[in-house]
Every structure is written in structure tokens, then in C-alpha cells.
Coordinates of C-alpha atoms and ligand atoms in Angstrom, one line a residue:
X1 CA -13.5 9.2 -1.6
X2 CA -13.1 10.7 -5.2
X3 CA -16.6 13.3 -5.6
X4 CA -19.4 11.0 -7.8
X5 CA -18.1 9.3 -11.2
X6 CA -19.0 11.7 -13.7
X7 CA -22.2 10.1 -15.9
X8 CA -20.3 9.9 -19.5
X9 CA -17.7 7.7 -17.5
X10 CA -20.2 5.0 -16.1
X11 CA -22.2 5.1 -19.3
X12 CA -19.2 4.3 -21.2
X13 CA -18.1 1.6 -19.0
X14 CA -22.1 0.3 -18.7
X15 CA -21.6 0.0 -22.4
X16 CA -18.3 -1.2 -23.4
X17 CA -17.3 -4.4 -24.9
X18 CA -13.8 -4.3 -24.4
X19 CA -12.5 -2.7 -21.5
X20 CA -8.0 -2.6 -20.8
X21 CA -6.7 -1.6 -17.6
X22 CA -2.5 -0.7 -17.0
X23 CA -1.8 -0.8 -13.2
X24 CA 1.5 0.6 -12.0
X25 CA 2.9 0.1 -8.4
X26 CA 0.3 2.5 -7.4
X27 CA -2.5 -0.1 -6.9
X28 CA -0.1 -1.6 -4.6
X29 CA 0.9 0.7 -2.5
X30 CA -2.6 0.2 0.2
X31 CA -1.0 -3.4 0.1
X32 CA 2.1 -2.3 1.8
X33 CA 4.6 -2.4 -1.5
X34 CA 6.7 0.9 -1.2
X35 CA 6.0 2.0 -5.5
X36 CA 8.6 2.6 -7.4
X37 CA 9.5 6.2 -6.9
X38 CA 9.2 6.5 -3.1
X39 CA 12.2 6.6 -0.8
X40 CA 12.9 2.7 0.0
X41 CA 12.9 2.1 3.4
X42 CA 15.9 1.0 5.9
X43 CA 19.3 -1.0 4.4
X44 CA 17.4 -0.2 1.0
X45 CA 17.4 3.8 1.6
X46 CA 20.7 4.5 0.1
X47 CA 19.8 2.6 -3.3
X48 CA 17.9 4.2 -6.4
X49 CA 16.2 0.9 -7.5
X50 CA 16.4 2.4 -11.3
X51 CA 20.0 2.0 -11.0
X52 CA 19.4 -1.7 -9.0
X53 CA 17.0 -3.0 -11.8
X54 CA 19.5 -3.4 -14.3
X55 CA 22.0 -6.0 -16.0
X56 CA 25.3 -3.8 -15.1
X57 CA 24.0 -3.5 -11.3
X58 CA 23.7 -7.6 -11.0
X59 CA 27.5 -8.0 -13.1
X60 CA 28.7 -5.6 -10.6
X61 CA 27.4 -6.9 -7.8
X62 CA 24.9 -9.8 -8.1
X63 CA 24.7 -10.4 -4.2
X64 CA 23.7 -6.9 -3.7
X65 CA 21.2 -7.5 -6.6
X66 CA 19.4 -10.5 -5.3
X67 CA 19.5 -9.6 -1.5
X68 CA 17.2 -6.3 -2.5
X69 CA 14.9 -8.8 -4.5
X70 CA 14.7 -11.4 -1.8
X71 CA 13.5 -8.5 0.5
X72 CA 11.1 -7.5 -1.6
X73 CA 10.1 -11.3 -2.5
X74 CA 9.6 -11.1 1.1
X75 CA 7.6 -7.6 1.4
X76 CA 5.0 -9.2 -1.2
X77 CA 4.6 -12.4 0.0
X78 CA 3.7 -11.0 3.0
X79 CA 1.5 -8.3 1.7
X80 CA -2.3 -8.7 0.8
X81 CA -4.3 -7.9 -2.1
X82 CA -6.4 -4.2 -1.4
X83 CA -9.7 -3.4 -2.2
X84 CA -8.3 -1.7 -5.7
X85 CA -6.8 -5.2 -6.6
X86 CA -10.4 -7.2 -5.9
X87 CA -11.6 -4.4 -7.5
X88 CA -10.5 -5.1 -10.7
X89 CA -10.7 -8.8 -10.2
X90 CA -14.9 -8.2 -10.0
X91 CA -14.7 -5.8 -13.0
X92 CA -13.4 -8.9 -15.1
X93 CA -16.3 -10.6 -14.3
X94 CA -18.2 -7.9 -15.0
X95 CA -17.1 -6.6 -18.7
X96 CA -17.2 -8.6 -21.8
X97 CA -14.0 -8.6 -22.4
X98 CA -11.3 -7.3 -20.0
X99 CA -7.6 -6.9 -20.3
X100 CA -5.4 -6.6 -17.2
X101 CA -1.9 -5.3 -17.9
X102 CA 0.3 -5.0 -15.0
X103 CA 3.6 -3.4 -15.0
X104 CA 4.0 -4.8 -11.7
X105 CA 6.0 -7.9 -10.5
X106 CA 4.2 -8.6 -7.3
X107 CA 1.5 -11.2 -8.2
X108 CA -1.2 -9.7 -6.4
X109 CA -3.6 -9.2 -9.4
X110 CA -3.2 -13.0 -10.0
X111 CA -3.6 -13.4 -5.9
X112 CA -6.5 -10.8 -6.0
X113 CA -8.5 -13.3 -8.2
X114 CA -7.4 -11.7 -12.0
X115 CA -7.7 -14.6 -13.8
X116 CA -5.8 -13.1 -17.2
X117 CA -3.1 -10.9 -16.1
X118 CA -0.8 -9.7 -18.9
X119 CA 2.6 -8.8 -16.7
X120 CA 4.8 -6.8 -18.7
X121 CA 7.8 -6.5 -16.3
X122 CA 7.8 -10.1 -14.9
X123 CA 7.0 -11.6 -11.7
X124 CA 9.5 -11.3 -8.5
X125 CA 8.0 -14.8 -7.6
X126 CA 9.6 -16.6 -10.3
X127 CA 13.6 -17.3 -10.5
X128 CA 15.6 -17.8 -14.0
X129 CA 19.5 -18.4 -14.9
X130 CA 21.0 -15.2 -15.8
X131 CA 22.1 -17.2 -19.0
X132 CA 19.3 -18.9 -20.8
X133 CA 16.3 -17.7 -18.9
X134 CA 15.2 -21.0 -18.3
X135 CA 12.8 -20.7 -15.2
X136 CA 14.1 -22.5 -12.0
X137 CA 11.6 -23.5 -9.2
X138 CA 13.8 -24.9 -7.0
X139 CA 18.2 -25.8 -7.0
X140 CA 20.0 -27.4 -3.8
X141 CA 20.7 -25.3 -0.7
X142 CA 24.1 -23.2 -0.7
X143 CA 25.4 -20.6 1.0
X144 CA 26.3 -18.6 -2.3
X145 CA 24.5 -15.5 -2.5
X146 CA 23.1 -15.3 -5.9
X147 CA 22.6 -19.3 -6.1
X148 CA 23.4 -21.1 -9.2
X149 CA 21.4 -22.9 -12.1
X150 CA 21.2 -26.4 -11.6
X151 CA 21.7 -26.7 -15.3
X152 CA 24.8 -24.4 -16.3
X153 CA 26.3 -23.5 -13.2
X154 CA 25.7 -19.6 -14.0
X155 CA 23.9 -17.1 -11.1
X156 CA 20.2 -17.3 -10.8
X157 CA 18.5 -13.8 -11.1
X158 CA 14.4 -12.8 -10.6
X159 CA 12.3 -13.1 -13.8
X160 CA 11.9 -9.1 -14.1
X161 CA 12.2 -7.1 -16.8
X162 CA 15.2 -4.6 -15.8
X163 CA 15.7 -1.6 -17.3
X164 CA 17.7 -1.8 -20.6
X165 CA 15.7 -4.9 -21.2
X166 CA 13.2 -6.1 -23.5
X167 CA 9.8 -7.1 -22.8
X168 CA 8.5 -10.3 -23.1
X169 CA 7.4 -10.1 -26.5
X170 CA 4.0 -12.0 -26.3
X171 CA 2.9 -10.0 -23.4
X172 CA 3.8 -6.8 -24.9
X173 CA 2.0 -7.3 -28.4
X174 CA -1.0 -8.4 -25.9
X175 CA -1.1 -5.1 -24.3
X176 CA -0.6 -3.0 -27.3
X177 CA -3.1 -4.6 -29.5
X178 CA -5.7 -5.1 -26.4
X179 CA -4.9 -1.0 -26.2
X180 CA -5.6 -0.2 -29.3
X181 CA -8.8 -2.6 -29.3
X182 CA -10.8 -1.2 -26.5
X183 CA -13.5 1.2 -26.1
X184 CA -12.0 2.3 -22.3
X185 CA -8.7 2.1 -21.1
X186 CA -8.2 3.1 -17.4
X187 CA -4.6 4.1 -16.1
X188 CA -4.4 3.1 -12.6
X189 CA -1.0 3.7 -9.7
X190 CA 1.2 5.0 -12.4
X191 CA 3.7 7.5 -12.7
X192 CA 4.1 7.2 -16.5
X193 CA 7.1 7.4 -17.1
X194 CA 8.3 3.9 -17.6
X195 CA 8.3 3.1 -21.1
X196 CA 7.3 1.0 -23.2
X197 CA 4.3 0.8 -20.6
X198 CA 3.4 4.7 -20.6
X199 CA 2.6 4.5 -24.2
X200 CA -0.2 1.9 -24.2
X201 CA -2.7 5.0 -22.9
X202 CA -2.1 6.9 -25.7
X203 CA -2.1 4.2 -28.2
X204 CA -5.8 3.5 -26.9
X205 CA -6.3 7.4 -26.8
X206 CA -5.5 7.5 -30.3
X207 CA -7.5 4.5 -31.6
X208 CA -10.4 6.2 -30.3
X209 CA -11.1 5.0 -26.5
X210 CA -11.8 7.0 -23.7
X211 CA -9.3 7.2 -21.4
X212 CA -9.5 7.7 -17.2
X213 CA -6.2 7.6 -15.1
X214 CA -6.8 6.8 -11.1
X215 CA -4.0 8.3 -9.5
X216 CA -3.7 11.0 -6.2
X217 CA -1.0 12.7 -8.6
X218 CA -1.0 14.3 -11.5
X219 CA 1.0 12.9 -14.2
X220 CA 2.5 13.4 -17.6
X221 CA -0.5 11.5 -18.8
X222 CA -3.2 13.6 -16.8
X223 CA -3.4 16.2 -19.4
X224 CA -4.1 13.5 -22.1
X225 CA -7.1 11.4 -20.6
X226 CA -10.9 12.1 -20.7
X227 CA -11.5 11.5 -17.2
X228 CA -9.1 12.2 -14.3
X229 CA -10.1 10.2 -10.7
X230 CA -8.4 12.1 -8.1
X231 CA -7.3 9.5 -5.1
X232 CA -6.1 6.3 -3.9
X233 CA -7.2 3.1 -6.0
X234 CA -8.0 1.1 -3.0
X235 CA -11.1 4.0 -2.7
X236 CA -12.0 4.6 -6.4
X237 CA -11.5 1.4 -7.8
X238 CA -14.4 -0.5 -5.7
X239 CA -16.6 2.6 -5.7
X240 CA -16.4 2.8 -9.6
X241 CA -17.3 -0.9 -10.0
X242 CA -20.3 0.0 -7.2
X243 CA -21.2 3.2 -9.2
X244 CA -21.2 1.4 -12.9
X245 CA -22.6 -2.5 -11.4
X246 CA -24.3 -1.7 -8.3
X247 CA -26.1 -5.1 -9.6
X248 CA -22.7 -6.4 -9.3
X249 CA -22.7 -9.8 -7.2
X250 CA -23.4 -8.7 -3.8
X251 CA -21.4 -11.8 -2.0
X252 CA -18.5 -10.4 -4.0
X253 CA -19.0 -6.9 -3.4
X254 CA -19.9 -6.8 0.5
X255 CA -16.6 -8.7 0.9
X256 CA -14.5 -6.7 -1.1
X257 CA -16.1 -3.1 -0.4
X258 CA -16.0 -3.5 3.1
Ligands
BV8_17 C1 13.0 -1.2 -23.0 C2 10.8 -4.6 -13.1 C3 14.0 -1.6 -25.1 C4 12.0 -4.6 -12.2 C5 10.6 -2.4 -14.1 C6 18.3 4.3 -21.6 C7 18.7 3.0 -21.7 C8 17.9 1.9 -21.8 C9 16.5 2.1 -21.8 C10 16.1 3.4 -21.7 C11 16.9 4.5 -21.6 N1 16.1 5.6 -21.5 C12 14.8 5.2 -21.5 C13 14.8 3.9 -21.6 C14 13.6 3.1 -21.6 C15 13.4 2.6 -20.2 C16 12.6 3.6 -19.5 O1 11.4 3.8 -19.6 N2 13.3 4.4 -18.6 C17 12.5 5.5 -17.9 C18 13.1 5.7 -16.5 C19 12.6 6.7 -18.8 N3 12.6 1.4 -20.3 C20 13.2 0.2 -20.4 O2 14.4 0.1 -20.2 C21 12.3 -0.9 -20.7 N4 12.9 -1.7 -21.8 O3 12.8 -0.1 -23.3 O4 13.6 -2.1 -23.9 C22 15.4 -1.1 -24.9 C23 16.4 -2.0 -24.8 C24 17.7 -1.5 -24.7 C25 18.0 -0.2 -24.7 C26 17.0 0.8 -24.9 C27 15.6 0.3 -25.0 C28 12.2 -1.8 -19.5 C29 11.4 -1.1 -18.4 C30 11.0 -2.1 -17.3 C31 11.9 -1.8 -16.1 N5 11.5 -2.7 -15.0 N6 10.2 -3.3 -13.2 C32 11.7 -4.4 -10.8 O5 10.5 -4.1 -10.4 O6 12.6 -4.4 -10.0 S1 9.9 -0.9 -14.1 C33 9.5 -0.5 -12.5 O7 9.4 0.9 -12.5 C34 8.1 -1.0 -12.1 O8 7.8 -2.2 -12.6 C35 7.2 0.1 -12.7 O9 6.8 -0.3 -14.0 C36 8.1 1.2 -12.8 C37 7.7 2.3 -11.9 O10 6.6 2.8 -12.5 P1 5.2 2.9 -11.7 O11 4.6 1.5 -11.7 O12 4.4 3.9 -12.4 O13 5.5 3.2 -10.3 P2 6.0 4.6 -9.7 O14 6.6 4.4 -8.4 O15 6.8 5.3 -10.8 O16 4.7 5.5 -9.6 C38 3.7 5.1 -8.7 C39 2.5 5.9 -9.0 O17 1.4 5.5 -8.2 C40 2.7 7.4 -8.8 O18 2.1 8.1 -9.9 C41 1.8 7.6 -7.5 O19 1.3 8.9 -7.5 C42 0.8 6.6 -7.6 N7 0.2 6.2 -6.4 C43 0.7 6.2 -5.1 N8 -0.2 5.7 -4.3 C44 -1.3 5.3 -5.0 C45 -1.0 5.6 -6.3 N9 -2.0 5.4 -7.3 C46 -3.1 4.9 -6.9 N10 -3.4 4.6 -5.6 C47 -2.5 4.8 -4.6 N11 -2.8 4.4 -3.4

């Protein structure tokens, strides 16, 4: 349990309008989802998913490609949203207006109750053709590992953002002008490092918010923010939202602190 939330931090967020929250894998990692940066487990262990999560990985080898995404399609299906994720789901109830930027491509945000989720890297649920982008919800059963678009013929691939890719634009401009807009930006499970993502901070740093990363590590961003919250955000999340609301709906909060 992070020691009390300094005053100036639950008086700000008492007061804001506008409040924008970047998660990384972080916030996911009480739900079971290995983040980004730590060892993969088993068949996985020998792979760096940096170099996985790119275009030349799935020309090279797009079986190896989508077997590591169908196991972690798997992983999160499986998984459940943590305390940190309903967390943030009540705190969007609870501000005026509240932005939740994800970097992650688990859907548990939008599974966790986050009604507007802005997900810069994608979503591992969803399926596209590695040639248009078209999304593809379902295609006949084959023993082809990737499977092909029903349309063109050309090897289905998961609707991330890899690295050497560009974000979605809409969901980027989202992020950085709902950065630059609020009066508290909270960094929460990530290392970064990833760009664009690891800028939004410091674009809201510089337009004048105050700034609180939620990690049990320090970062490059550490040095930058107003308020550092030592620990995991399955602990500081709900206790930050019981610190700043404790009039916060009880229903909501006795199921989701307990
Ligand atoms: C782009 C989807 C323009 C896929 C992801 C050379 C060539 C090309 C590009 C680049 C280049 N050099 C740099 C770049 C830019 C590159 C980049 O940033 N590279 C980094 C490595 C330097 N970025 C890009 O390529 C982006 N596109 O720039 O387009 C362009 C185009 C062409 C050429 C140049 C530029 C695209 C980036 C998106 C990549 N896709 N995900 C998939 O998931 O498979 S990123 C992926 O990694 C995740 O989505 C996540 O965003 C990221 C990992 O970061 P984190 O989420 O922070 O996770 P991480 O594991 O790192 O850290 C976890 C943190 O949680 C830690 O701090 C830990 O302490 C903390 N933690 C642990 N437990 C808890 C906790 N916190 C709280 N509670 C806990 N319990």
C-alpha cells in the first residue's frame, strides 16, 4: 500500500475538470498478462516480442507471428480485469471529463467497464488482412496457419500497432490533444519508452497539468512528474479513487476495493 496520497494530489484531482490517464502493460500485469519487458514465459522464452511485433517478423515468418498472438489472445481472454482496471473505470464516473488512453491491446479497460477507451496500439481481439486492414470477424475453417482474408486471399494478421508502424491516426490526435487539455494526467504500468505513447506525459507536463506516474519502478519519466506513487496499480489505483471520492458509490466501491 503506497504511504497516504499527498494533499496537493487529491485536491487537484477533487478539483479537476479534465482528467487523462496513459496505462501501459503495467496495469495488467495483477490480471495475469506478462508486460512487455518481462521474460515471456515457456515456447515464448526464446523470443524478444520487440523483434515479434513487427512487419519483417510476420513476412519472415507469419505462422510464428500469429501463433505468439493466438497465445496471448488466449492469455487475455482468460484473464480478468484487477482492481487497477475497475479502478479507473469508477474514476470516469467520477471526473467531469475523463480520457483513458491505453497503449495496451488487451481489452480489459473496455471489459473493466471504461466506457471511452482511446487504444493506441490496437486491440489483440480484433483480426485484419495484412493488405487492406479491412477488419475480419470471422473466415472459413482451414488448417493454414496464418488464415486468409475472405476477400483477397492475403494472410490475416492481429489489429496491433507493431513497431515501425503508425498509429491510428484518430486515436492518436485524441490522446495528444486530451493531453495537452487536461489539468492531471496520471501515467500508470509504463515503462516509457515506447514512443509515440511516452510523449503524451510531457506534452500535458508542458501545457501546464500536474503530472503523477503509478509504477513500482522508476522510470525515464519519474524525474519529470509532480507526484510519484510508488507500487502496484491494482493497490494505488482503488485507494487513490477511495482517498479523493471516499463519497464515491459505495456498491461500486465495496465490490471493486475488496
Ligand atoms: C511509430 C502492440 C512512426 C503490439 C506495441 C526504429 C524504427 C521504427 C520505429 C522506431 C525506431 N526507433 C524508435 C522507433 C519508434 C518506436 C519505439 O518507440 N521504439 C522503442 C522501443 C524505442 N515506436 C514505433 O515504432 C511506433 N510507431 O513510431 O510510427 C514511425 C514509423 C516508421 C518508422 C519510424 C517511426 C509504434 C509503437 C507501438 C508498438 N506496439 N504494442 C503488441 O502488443 O504485440 S508497443 C508494446 O510495447 C505495448 O503495447 C506497450 O505499449 C509497449 C511496452 O510498453 P509498456 O506498456 O510500458 O510495457 P513495459 O513492459 O515496457 O513496461 C511495463 C511497466 O509496468 C514497467 O515500467 C513496470 O515497472 C510496470 N509495472 C509492472 N507491474 C506493475 C507495473 N506498473 C503498475 N502496476 C503493476 N502491478
Amino acid at each position: 500500500m503506497q504511504e497516504s496520497i499527498p494533499d496537493a494530489l487529491i485536491d487537484a484531482l477533487r478539483t479537476a475538470r479534465k482528467v487523462a490517464v496513459l496505462t501501459g502493460a503495467g496495469v495488467s500485469a495483477e490480471s495475469g498478462v506478462p508486460t512487455f519487458r518481462e521474460a515471456q514465459t515457456g515456447l515464448w522464452a526464446q523470443y524478444d516480442p520487440q523483434e515479434l511485433a513487427t512487419p519483417s517478423a510476420f513476412r519472415r515468418n507469419p505462422r510464428l507471428v500469429w501463433e505468439w498472438y493466438a497465445w496471448r489472445r488466449d492469455l487475455v481472454t482468460q484473464a480478468q480485469p484487477n482492481p487497477g482496471h475497475l479502478a479507473l473505470a469508477l474514476m470516469e464516473q467520477l471526473v467531469p471529463e475523463f480520457t483513458l488512453i491505453t497503449q495496451n491491446v488487451d481489452g480489459l479497460h473496455a471489459r473493466a467497464g471504461s466506457q471511452h477507451v482511446v487504444e493506441l496500439h490496437g486491440n489483440i481481439l480484433r483480426t485484419k488482412c495484412s493488405a487492406d486492414s479491412r477488419l475480419v470477424t470471422d473466415w472459413p475453417p482451414t488448417d493454414e496457419v496464418p488464415p486468409r482474408c475472405p476477400h483477397c486471399g492475403s494472410y490475416l494478421r492481429p489489429d496491433v500497432v507493431w513497431f515501425g508502424e503508425n498509429l491510428p491516426y484518430e486515436a492518436l490526435a485524441t490522446a495528444v490533444a486530451d493531453a495537452r487539455a487536461c489539468d492531471v494526467f496520471l501515467a500508470v504500468g509504463t515503462s516509457a519508452i515506447v514512443q509515440p505513447a511516452a510523449s503524451l506525459p510531457l506534452e500535458a507536463l508542458q501545457a501546464g497539468a500536474i503530472t503523477v506516474e503509478i509504477n513500482p519502478q522508476t522510470t525515464p519519466l519519474s524525474r519529470h512528474v509532480a507526484f510519484v506513487l510508488t507500487g502496484p496499480a491494482g493497490e494505488i489505483l482503488p485507494q487513490l479513487v477511495q482517498t479523493v471520492w471516499p463519497e464515491a458509490p459505495v456498491s461500486g466501491a465495496a465490490e471493486i476495493f475488496t
